[in-house]
PDB file of C-alpha atoms in Angstrom:
ATOM      1  CA  ALA A   1     100.727 101.091 123.216  1.00 87.00           C
ATOM      2  CA  LYS A   2     104.079  99.699 122.081  1.00 93.00           C
ATOM      3  CA  TRP A   3     102.344  97.168 119.835  1.00 94.00           C
ATOM      4  CA  PHE A   4     100.387  99.944 118.079  1.00 93.00           C
ATOM      5  CA  ARG A   5     103.541 102.008 117.521  1.00 93.00           C
ATOM      6  CA  GLU A   6     105.319  98.990 116.038  1.00 94.00           C
ATOM      7  CA  MET A   7     102.321  98.126 113.876  1.00 94.00           C
ATOM      8  CA  ARG A   8     102.094 101.706 112.611  1.00 93.00           C
ATOM      9  CA  SER A   9     105.808 101.687 111.855  1.00 94.00           C
ATOM     10  CA  GLU A  10     105.470  98.454 109.880  1.00 94.00           C
ATOM     11  CA  LEU A  11     102.419  99.696 107.953  1.00 92.00           C
ATOM     12  CA  LYS A  12     104.402 102.732 106.836  1.00 92.00           C
ATOM     13  CA  LYS A  13     106.790 100.321 105.087  1.00 94.00           C
ATOM     14  CA  VAL A  14     104.006  98.732 103.041  1.00 93.00           C
ATOM     15  CA  VAL A  15     103.891  99.763  99.391  1.00 92.00           C
ATOM     16  CA  TRP A  16     100.175 100.132  98.698  1.00 91.00           C
ATOM     17  CA  PRO A  17      98.922  99.728  95.113  1.00 93.00           C
ATOM     18  CA  SER A  18      97.847 102.815  93.208  1.00 95.00           C
ATOM     19  CA  LYS A  19      94.289 103.276  91.950  1.00 94.00           C
ATOM     20  CA  SER A  20      95.371 102.385  88.425  1.00 93.00           C
ATOM     21  CA  GLN A  21      97.045  99.190  89.671  1.00 94.00           C
ATOM     22  CA  ILE A  22      93.882  98.257  91.563  1.00 93.00           C
ATOM     23  CA  ARG A  23      91.751  98.883  88.445  1.00 90.00           C
ATOM     24  CA  ASN A  24      94.135  96.844  86.299  1.00 90.00           C
ATOM     25  CA  ASN A  25      94.279  93.948  88.775  1.00 91.00           C
ATOM     26  CA  THR A  26      90.486  93.986  89.074  1.00 89.00           C
ATOM     27  CA  ALA A  27      90.120  93.899  85.296  1.00 88.00           C
ATOM     28  CA  VAL A  28      92.518  90.955  85.034  1.00 90.00           C
ATOM     29  CA  ALA A  29      90.665  89.086  87.792  1.00 88.00           C
ATOM     30  CA  LEU A  30      87.316  89.688  86.097  1.00 86.00           C
ATOM     31  CA  MET A  31      88.612  88.547  82.726  1.00 87.00           C
ATOM     32  CA  ASN A  32      89.911  85.329  84.306  1.00 85.00           C
ATOM     33  CA  TYR A  33      86.577  84.809  86.037  1.00 82.00           C
ATOM     34  CA  TRP A  34      84.686  85.305  82.757  1.00 82.00           C
ATOM     35  CA  ARG A  35      86.981  82.778  81.090  1.00 84.00           C
ATOM     36  CA  ALA A  36      86.226  80.293  83.858  1.00 80.00           C
ATOM     37  CA  VAL A  37      82.494  80.861  83.385  1.00 78.00           C
ATOM     38  CA  ASP A  38      82.888  80.277  79.646  1.00 78.00           C
ATOM     39  CA  ALA A  39      84.847  77.093  80.288  1.00 77.00           C
ATOM     40  CA  TRP A  40      82.260  75.866  82.785  1.00 78.00           C
ATOM     41  CA  ALA A  41      79.166  77.240  81.063  1.00 76.00           C
ATOM     42  CA  GLU A  42      76.807  74.716  82.657  1.00 84.00           C
ATOM     43  CA  SER A  43      77.662  75.859  86.190  1.00 86.00           C
ATOM     44  CA  ALA A  44      74.858  77.695  87.968  1.00 89.00           C
ATOM     45  CA  GLU A  45      77.303  78.801  90.676  1.00 87.00           C
ATOM     46  CA  ALA A  46      79.645  80.384  88.144  1.00 87.00           C
ATOM     47  CA  HIS A  47      76.816  82.420  86.641  1.00 89.00           C
ATOM     48  CA  LEU A  48      75.570  83.371  90.108  1.00 90.00           C
ATOM     49  CA  GLY A  49      79.031  84.678  90.961  1.00 88.00           C
ATOM     50  CA  LEU A  50      79.109  86.618  87.733  1.00 87.00           C
ATOM     51  CA  ALA A  51      75.686  88.111  88.522  1.00 91.00           C
ATOM     52  CA  ARG A  52      76.994  89.286  91.885  1.00 90.00           C
ATOM     53  CA  VAL A  53      80.077  90.839  90.284  1.00 87.00           C
ATOM     54  CA  TYR A  54      77.930  92.709  87.760  1.00 89.00           C
ATOM     55  CA  LEU A  55      75.592  93.861  90.512  1.00 89.00           C
ATOM     56  CA  ALA A  56      78.503  95.120  92.601  1.00 89.00           C
ATOM     57  CA  ARG A  57      79.709  97.090  89.579  1.00 86.00           C
ATOM     58  CA  GLY A  58      76.241  98.595  89.092  1.00 89.00           C
ATOM     59  CA  ASP A  59      75.466  96.753  85.841  1.00 91.00           C
ATOM     60  CA  LYS A  60      71.952  95.517  86.632  1.00 93.00           C
ATOM     61  CA  ALA A  61      71.098  94.389  83.097  1.00 94.00           C
ATOM     62  CA  SER A  62      74.123  92.080  82.877  1.00 92.00           C
ATOM     63  CA  ALA A  63      73.528  90.886  86.443  1.00 93.00           C
ATOM     64  CA  GLN A  64      69.945  89.964  85.581  1.00 95.00           C
ATOM     65  CA  LYS A  65      71.058  88.074  82.487  1.00 93.00           C
ATOM     66  CA  ALA A  66      73.697  86.120  84.432  1.00 92.00           C
ATOM     67  CA  TYR A  67      71.204  85.357  87.220  1.00 94.00           C
ATOM     68  CA  GLU A  68      68.615  84.115  84.709  1.00 94.00           C
ATOM     69  CA  THR A  69      71.249  81.875  83.124  1.00 92.00           C
ATOM     70  CA  ALA A  70      72.108  80.503  86.566  1.00 92.00           C
ATOM     71  CA  ARG A  71      68.426  79.786  87.173  1.00 94.00           C
ATOM     72  CA  LYS A  72      68.232  77.926  83.833  1.00 93.00           C
ATOM     73  CA  HIS A  73      71.106  75.736  85.031  1.00 91.00           C
ATOM     74  CA  GLY A  74      69.312  74.747  88.226  1.00 92.00           C
ATOM     75  CA  LEU A  75      70.031  77.508  90.737  1.00 92.00           C
ATOM     76  CA  LYS A  76      67.349  77.770  93.403  1.00 93.00           C
ATOM     77  CA  PRO A  77      65.687  81.195  93.647  1.00 93.00           C
ATOM     78  CA  SER A  78      67.245  83.739  95.985  1.00 90.00           C
ATOM     79  CA  ALA A  79      64.697  86.236  97.305  1.00 92.00           C
ATOM     80  CA  GLU A  80      67.457  88.552  98.535  1.00 92.00           C
ATOM     81  CA  LEU A  81      69.254  88.644  95.196  1.00 92.00           C
ATOM     82  CA  GLU A  82      66.027  88.926  93.223  1.00 93.00           C
ATOM     83  CA  GLN A  83      65.058  91.943  95.336  1.00 94.00           C
ATOM     84  CA  LYS A  84      68.374  93.595  94.454  1.00 93.00           C
ATOM     85  CA  LEU A  85      68.018  92.707  90.775  1.00 93.00           C
ATOM     86  CA  TYR A  86      64.350  93.369  90.160  1.00 92.00           C
ATOM     87  CA  GLY A  87      63.154  95.396  93.163  1.00 87.00           C
ATOM     88  CA  GLU A  88      62.899  99.126  93.275  1.00 60.00           C
TER      89      GLU A  88
END
C-alpha cells in the first residue's frame, strides 16, 4: 500500500503534455519520418511503416499507396495488412 501511495504522489508531480503539445510533437515526428522515407525511397520497410501510420490515422487511400510502393520495392504480402487496407 505504501508503494502505491508513493507512486501516486510522484505521478502528481509529473507535468503531462497538453493535447496541443501532443499534436505538435506527433506532427514533428511524422514530418521527420516522411523525410526519412524520402531519403531512403527504395526501402520497402520505410514505406510499410508509412502505410501503418496512415492507416492508424484513418487515411486509407494514402496507406494503400504507401503499401503498394512497399510491395514494388520487394515487400512480401501481408494478409493481415491487406485485409485492413482493402477488406470491408
